[in-house]
């Protein structure tokens, strides 16, 4: 019964929410006008460049994953690692939050690695990405403090940043965090849900320890910075694909990278709806109309997901062929 409810939520409720958000965002726009804008107002050469940058980020992610696996297992091949990464992204479009488990299973199968150890490296990888997201958030708040700070103050109806830290909302957030940690530690053995959270916290700790074992830390840092630079450029170059967004600068690109990443946190396939909402709302802050922002979000999101579908299907189909050929070569080498 519980599994049925879980599947219902994953495959019906969450996608329905995403589709509902999409409907609300685009219901007032004329479909014919959107189609005309897609045909005449978008320079798809910039979108193609964005897709290439996305592929480069995924290759770098695969190389970084190799570095995390090497201290705890044998170093996997780059082709299998990259194909596993793309298969995981493809799985995320079908099963939200299952991509990480899927790519670990695929890589463990074809490289004959310990599934548990590989999962631990993914925890370390996600912790690194979380750190980068926090760093980007701090950068955005620092670089555009007056711009975003003013918007935040108006939205929350506060007169100063100091008032924000003295507000009941802030103290309630702190109390919630402290109370959550206390409940997890105190009652984890009595309740399965809290036990799950406790295990998750222990995996975070394990993940942090695996980062310390990396042999070439400067190269690991380089790949991390490269991945997120590509993420930024994937957004930034798309600004030049439309006249309405061509004047937007680096600050807008970093901000949309942040808000779009937060939108992808939503447990919806491919961030559908949530990503569009965050990007359109951010573009409005920079003076881009809802209609123009809607077209931009539609094109960029569709292009990146089509890239994941195409590359993911190719990777999924190539894995058994590539590894079958490898096994045949090993047999021939043994016989000779």
C-alpha atoms as one frame of an Amber mdcrd trajectory, in Angstrom:
protein
   0.000   0.000   0.000   2.811   2.390   0.949   4.671   1.595  -2.298   1.515
   2.280  -4.304   1.086   5.665  -2.621   4.750   6.482  -3.223   4.441   5.610
  -6.919   1.230   7.621  -7.163   3.000  10.665  -5.738   6.079  10.228  -7.978
   4.355   9.502 -11.261   1.077  11.397 -10.975   1.021  14.029  -8.228   4.471
  15.643  -8.737   4.238  15.761 -12.553   0.686  17.102 -12.220   1.959  19.902
  -9.999   4.663  20.736 -12.540   2.176  20.749 -15.413  -0.200  22.910 -13.366
   2.583  25.452 -12.769   3.383  25.441 -16.500  -0.306  26.005 -17.253  -0.504
  28.932 -14.840   2.651  30.497 -16.298   1.579  30.237 -19.942  -2.224  30.283
 -19.813  -2.441  34.002 -20.647  -0.025  33.741 -23.577  -1.209  33.177 -27.117
   0.047  29.844 -28.464   0.397  31.284 -31.969   2.537  34.153 -30.655   4.747
  31.730 -28.742   5.156  29.634 -31.894   6.036  32.733 -33.928   8.580  33.817
 -31.312  10.148  30.356 -31.331  10.458  30.485 -35.134  11.564  34.083 -35.629
  12.958  35.508 -32.388  15.310  32.748 -31.264  18.830  32.272 -32.633  19.313
  28.553 -32.123  23.057  28.676 -32.754  23.430  30.030 -29.198  21.176  27.249
 -27.905  23.389  24.704 -29.679  26.452  26.250 -28.011  24.676  25.958 -24.653
  24.119  22.243 -25.289  27.822  21.747 -26.106  28.771  23.498 -22.861  26.344
  21.217 -21.030  28.017  18.109 -22.470  31.431  19.452 -21.421  30.137  19.896
 -17.867  28.911  16.284 -17.819  32.274  14.992 -19.073  34.009  16.977 -16.333
  31.532  15.595 -13.788  32.398  12.063 -14.906  36.127  12.777 -14.511  35.534
  14.246 -11.056  33.489  11.190 -10.088  36.401   8.978 -11.137  38.604  10.868
  -8.692  36.138  10.252  -5.841  35.850   6.549  -6.596  39.584   5.868  -6.988
  40.523   6.069  -3.255  37.821   3.550  -2.224  37.658   1.291  -5.311  39.528
   0.709  -8.551  39.368   3.678 -10.923  36.524   3.125 -13.423  36.887   3.826
 -17.141  35.919   7.300 -18.326  33.502   6.039 -20.998  31.566   3.873 -18.545
  31.582   6.667 -15.957  30.295   9.257 -18.435  27.627   6.896 -19.775  26.548
   6.130 -16.206  26.238   9.860 -15.438  24.076  10.441 -18.523  21.965   7.362
 -17.762  21.388   8.784 -14.283  20.244  12.122 -15.687  17.899  10.260 -18.036
  16.475   8.280 -15.112  15.813  11.517 -13.235  13.452  12.591 -16.014  11.364
   9.475 -15.320  11.928   8.817 -11.606  12.643  11.994  -9.598  15.686  11.607
  -7.321  16.399   8.094  -8.639  19.135   9.160 -11.030  21.872   9.011  -8.392
  20.995   5.453  -7.426  20.614   4.437 -11.079  24.016   5.683 -12.171  25.662
   3.978  -9.194  23.974   0.720 -10.125  24.991   1.022 -13.773  28.627   1.834
 -13.006  28.840  -0.896 -10.354  27.504  -3.437 -12.840  29.812  -2.668 -15.750
  32.950  -1.871 -13.741  32.356  -4.566 -11.087  32.522  -2.121  -8.185  30.951
  -2.151  -4.725  27.560  -0.479  -5.018  27.664   0.773  -1.410  31.070   2.400
  -1.826  30.055   4.037  -5.099  26.922   5.471  -3.441  29.163   6.987  -0.755
  31.135   8.843  -3.433  27.918  10.335  -4.839  27.113  11.710  -1.377  30.536
  13.397  -1.386  29.858  14.740  -4.882  26.530  16.226  -3.883  28.041  17.801
  -0.784  30.580  19.509  -3.035  27.809  20.790  -5.296  25.858  21.997  -2.261
  28.919  23.938  -1.128  29.200  25.522  -4.591  25.504  26.444  -4.560  25.919
  28.128  -1.169  29.001  29.935  -2.495  27.035  31.159  -5.518  24.208  32.296
  -3.245  26.636  34.318  -1.127  28.185  35.763  -4.295  24.801  36.816  -5.651
  23.787  38.385  -2.350  27.123  40.214  -2.127  27.383  41.443  -5.724  23.722
  42.393  -6.019  22.940  43.190  -2.414  21.204  46.508  -3.149  19.191  45.079
  -6.037  18.075  41.780  -4.479  18.079  43.111  -0.930  15.596  45.788  -1.884
  13.371  43.223  -3.574  13.543  40.969  -0.509  12.714  43.803   1.833   9.715
  44.858  -0.256   8.460  41.273  -0.536   8.742  40.596   3.193   7.630  44.146
   4.022  10.743  44.844   6.099  12.579  48.139   6.367  16.137  46.816   6.785
  18.260  43.663   6.627  18.746  43.877  10.388  14.991  43.662  10.807  15.068
  40.408   8.810  17.448  38.787  11.313  15.276  40.031  14.193  12.042  38.851
  12.588  10.005  35.905  13.936  10.528  34.180  10.561  14.305  34.027  11.040
  14.126  32.848  14.661  11.470  30.294  13.737  13.787  28.911  11.049  16.683
  28.568  13.541  14.437  26.898  16.128  13.143  24.477  13.497  16.687  23.396
  12.571  17.762  22.910  16.219  14.558  21.025  17.049  14.931  18.772  13.995
  18.505  17.799  14.914  17.448  17.087  18.515  14.495  14.904  17.474  16.597
  12.935  15.006  19.273  12.161  17.605  16.822  11.493  20.440  14.138   9.398
  18.749  15.874   7.929  15.672  15.695   4.353  17.015  11.956   4.566  17.668
  10.731   5.951  14.343  11.693   4.685  10.891  11.497   8.123   9.275  13.885
   9.602  11.839  16.175   6.593  11.448  16.316   7.351   7.731  17.302  10.952
   8.437  19.954   9.813  10.911  21.408   7.450   8.311  21.373  10.306   5.833
  23.340  12.493   8.238  25.871   9.695   8.760  26.254   9.332   4.979  26.984
  13.054   4.783  29.765  12.551   7.319  31.081   9.559   5.354  30.954  11.602
   2.187  33.009  14.384   3.707  35.665  11.889   4.799  35.918  10.448   1.274
  36.697  13.913  -0.120  39.772  14.039   2.117  41.110  10.863   0.475  41.266
  12.345  -3.026  44.779  12.062  -4.448  44.822  15.197  -6.628  42.807  17.814
  -4.739  43.738  20.773  -7.005  42.419  18.853 -10.028  39.239  18.002  -8.093
  38.753  21.703  -7.310  39.393  22.562 -10.971  36.689  20.138 -12.156  34.235
  21.500  -9.582  34.824  25.087 -10.701  34.739  24.036 -14.372  31.392  22.233
 -13.957  29.725  25.250 -12.374  31.337  27.649 -14.831  29.803  25.600 -17.639
  26.446  25.711 -15.835  26.704  29.489 -15.730  27.731  29.763 -19.400  24.879
  27.464 -20.418  22.526  30.189 -19.169  24.613  33.194 -20.144  25.125  32.324
 -23.840  21.374  31.763 -24.197  20.827  35.442 -23.389  22.195  36.204 -26.880
  19.625  33.912 -28.500  16.853  36.488 -28.041  16.829  40.272 -28.562  14.902
  40.776 -25.298  17.608  39.126 -23.168  20.727  40.004 -25.195  21.492  43.025
 -22.998  21.526  41.060 -19.749  24.923  40.773 -18.111  26.955  38.447 -15.941
  25.079  39.374 -12.762  21.780  38.291 -14.286  23.378  35.039 -15.451  24.682
  34.186 -11.988  21.338  35.046 -10.411  19.400  32.840 -12.821  21.927  30.058
 -12.253  21.108  30.279  -8.547  17.320  30.557  -8.827  17.165  27.923 -11.575
  19.226  25.528  -9.447  16.826  26.089  -6.553  13.951  25.341  -8.911  15.583
  22.032  -9.877  15.501  20.977  -6.212  11.729  20.455  -6.526  10.888  16.715
  -6.733   9.465  17.061 -10.240  10.765  15.350 -13.366  13.363  17.647 -14.931
  12.330  20.529 -12.694   9.371  21.138 -15.012   7.269  24.052 -13.853   9.414
  24.943 -10.850  12.450  25.813 -13.014  10.320  27.848 -15.417   8.685  29.734
 -12.553  12.006  30.650 -10.909  13.640  31.747 -14.165  10.660  33.800 -15.377
  10.315  35.489 -11.965  14.026  36.336 -11.961  13.941  37.719 -15.495  11.051
  39.988 -14.465  13.357  41.533 -11.844  15.656  42.534 -14.703  12.875  44.141
 -16.708  12.080  41.233 -19.039   8.366  40.788 -19.654   6.585  37.621 -18.613
   5.922  36.672 -22.253   9.550  37.078 -23.308  10.799  35.393 -20.146   8.380
  32.537 -20.786   9.788  31.932 -24.264  13.362  32.061 -22.922  12.599  29.566
 -20.144  10.736  27.275 -22.545  13.577  27.153 -25.082  16.453  26.758 -22.623
  14.735  24.102 -20.503  13.588  22.128 -23.559  17.055  22.248 -25.170  18.852
  20.976 -22.062  16.336  18.195 -21.475  16.437  17.109 -25.124  20.221  16.925
 -24.772  19.855  14.726 -21.679  17.310  12.485 -23.426  19.452  12.130 -26.548
  22.770  11.584 -24.757  21.133   9.434 -22.069  19.520   7.083 -24.595  22.784
   6.811 -26.552  24.680   6.070 -23.330  22.111   3.505 -22.207  22.309   1.731
 -25.565  26.101   1.992 -25.861  26.975   0.544 -22.441  26.175  -3.114 -23.157
  27.759  -2.892 -26.627  30.997  -1.290 -25.379  31.350  -3.625 -22.418  30.375
  -6.657 -24.493  33.214  -5.832 -26.872  35.593  -5.443 -23.909  34.629  -8.862
 -22.562  35.179 -10.454 -25.967  38.657  -8.892 -26.169  39.489 -10.279 -22.714
  38.343 -13.770 -23.752  40.401 -13.642 -26.961  43.443 -12.409 -25.029  43.037
 -15.264 -22.524  42.668 -17.894 -25.287  45.746 -16.648 -27.124
